[in-house]
Phi, psi and omega in degrees: 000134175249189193152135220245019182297302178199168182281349166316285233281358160298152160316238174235131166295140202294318171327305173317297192295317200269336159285316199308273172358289208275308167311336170299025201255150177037217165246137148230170183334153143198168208092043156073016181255030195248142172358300188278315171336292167330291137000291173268001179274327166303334161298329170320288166327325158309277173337296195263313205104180204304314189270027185279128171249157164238140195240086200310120167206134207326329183220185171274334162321303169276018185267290179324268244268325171289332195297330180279309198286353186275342188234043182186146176260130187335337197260009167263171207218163187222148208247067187254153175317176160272006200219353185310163193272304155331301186270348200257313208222026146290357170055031152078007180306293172343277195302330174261359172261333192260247191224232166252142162242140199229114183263139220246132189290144194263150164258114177064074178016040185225150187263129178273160166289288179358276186285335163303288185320338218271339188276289208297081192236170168038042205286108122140010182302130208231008162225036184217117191305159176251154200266127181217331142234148174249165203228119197277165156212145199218088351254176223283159179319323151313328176068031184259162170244131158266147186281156199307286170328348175265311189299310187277007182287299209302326170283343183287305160326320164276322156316286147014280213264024178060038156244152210245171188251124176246117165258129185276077161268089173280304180252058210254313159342300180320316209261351168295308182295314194309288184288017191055019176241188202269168160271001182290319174314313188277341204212277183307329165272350191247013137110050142267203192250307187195174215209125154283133197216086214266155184218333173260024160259004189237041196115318195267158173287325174198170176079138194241173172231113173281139148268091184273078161304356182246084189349306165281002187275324207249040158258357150241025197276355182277331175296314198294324188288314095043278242239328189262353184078013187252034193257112171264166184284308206235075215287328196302322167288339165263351167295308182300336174292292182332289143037257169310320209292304182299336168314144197355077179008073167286257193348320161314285181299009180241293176304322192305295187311304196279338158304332175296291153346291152354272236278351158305319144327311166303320156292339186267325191270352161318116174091022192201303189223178192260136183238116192272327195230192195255121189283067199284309187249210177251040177212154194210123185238125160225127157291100165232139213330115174310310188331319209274314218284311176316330191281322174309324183298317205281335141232023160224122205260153173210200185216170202262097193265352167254127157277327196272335182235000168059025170314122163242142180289165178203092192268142133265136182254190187272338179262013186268139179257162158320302200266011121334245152359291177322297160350299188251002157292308180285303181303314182327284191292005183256341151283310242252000000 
């Protein structure tokens, strides 16, 4: 069964699948100290820059909730949306791993000055968490992008105010490609601090990346990952997938396919159904008729992001096809 539930439930990519292999031959160092580890932090590095360190660790929770503790003390709080993956679906791991999260109404899934200031209170209160990051997700819940010139109004605003910046790049390729620009552009030149750095929505089997860009931030994140239990032993498989993912911008050709998709779902479902947000990424949020939906799940499953208006998420991936979509395009009219 295929299907548009998330960019999780698709496979490995073979390129991926076929490094995962090729790594299997003998023994090396491991806690990252072996030969492909090495390796790919010089592309981070390529990539990020000189002083970018990357730090591997198994899912994206903990790519979040460490990227907060490395840059906030418990009794500070971080400024995220209200629709964030972070305030929705961490099972509260932020706060118990950070710090307080204080959630900010999103415009287009995007956090505003606006609505930030309305938050930024209570500076020196001994009975109030104090504001110490705000946390971009790029892209957005929503499957909207900020644009480069949004990221760096929202970081400057945060500089400003003595605050460090984090972005929750899960899909963070999509918004490299979307926007033509390097990841360096996106992150490292516009003041952010640290970067979720996702892979297994893009292809990989397993492993995440903290990307510490802010020097001072990252000489004690080997403890805290360490501490948390996310230090792998045999470090070398998720460094050959990254690897792999960079190698002739395989990632590029991974973002390209699931964003093409979008927005080809997006042309096919134009005009049939209400299309809620701007098709930016690999994701398409449609209202579609609740009487359809049970029947649509039964071969093609997505998920339901509305209960009260039957908004459904519709993810695309590296591996979704046309006549997917054509497919599920075609049962849509034929229930409707």
């Amino acid at each position: 069964m295929r299907g548009f539930g998330s960019d999780n439930h698709s496979g490995v990519h073979p390129d991926i699948l076929k490094a995962l292999s090729d790594a299997n031959v003998g023994h090396a160092p491991s806690y990252g100290t072996d030969e492909l580890t090495e390796k790919c932090q010089e592309l981070f590095k390529t990539h990020f820059g000189k002083s970018a360190d990357a730090f591997f660790v198994f899912n994206g929770t903990a790519a979040n909730v460490l990227s907060l503790k490395t840059m906030m003390k418990s009794f500070e709080s971080c400024f995220v949306t209200d629709i964030s993956h972070m305030n929705q679906d961490e099972c509260a791991a932020p706060e118990f791993f950070a710090g307080k999260l204080i959630a900010v109404k999103s415009v287009n899934g995007k956090l505003t000055i606006p609505e930030l200031e309305k938050h930024y209170i209570r500076l020196g209160d001994q009975h109030y968490t104090q504001p110490r990051v705000i946390s971009l997700t790029q892209p957005t819940e929503v499957g909207t992008l900020y644009s480069l010139d949004e990221i760096k109004t929202l970081t400057t605003w945060a500089k400003s105010k003595n605050l460090l910046v984090h972005m929750d790049g899960a899909r963070f390729v999509n918004a490299v490609y979307k926007l033509s620009c390097s990841m360096s552009q996106m992150t490292t030149d516009l003041g952010i601090d640290v970067l979720s750095f996702g892979g297994t929505k893009n292809g990989l089997m397993f492993g995440e990346a903290v990307v510490v860009l802010n020097p001072a931030l990252g000489k004690d994140f080997k403890y805290i990952r360490k501490q948390a239990a996310q230090l792998p032993s045999k470090t070398r498989f998720i460094a050959a997938q990254f690897l792999a993912f960079f190698n002739n911008d395989l990632y590029k050709k991974i973002a390209q396919h699931s964003c093409d998709m979008a927005q080809y779902f997006n042309e096919k479902l134009s005009g049939k159904v209400k299309i809620n947000y701007p098709v930016q990424s690999n994701a398409v949020f449609a209202e579609i008729p609740q009487p359809i939906v049970k029947k649509l799940k039964q071969q093609y499953f997505f998920y339901v992001w509305n209960e009260k208006t039957f908004e459904c998420r519709l993810m695309t991936s590296w591996d979704t096809q046309k006549e997917d979509i054509d497919g599920f395009t075609d049962l849509l009219i034929s229930l409707k």
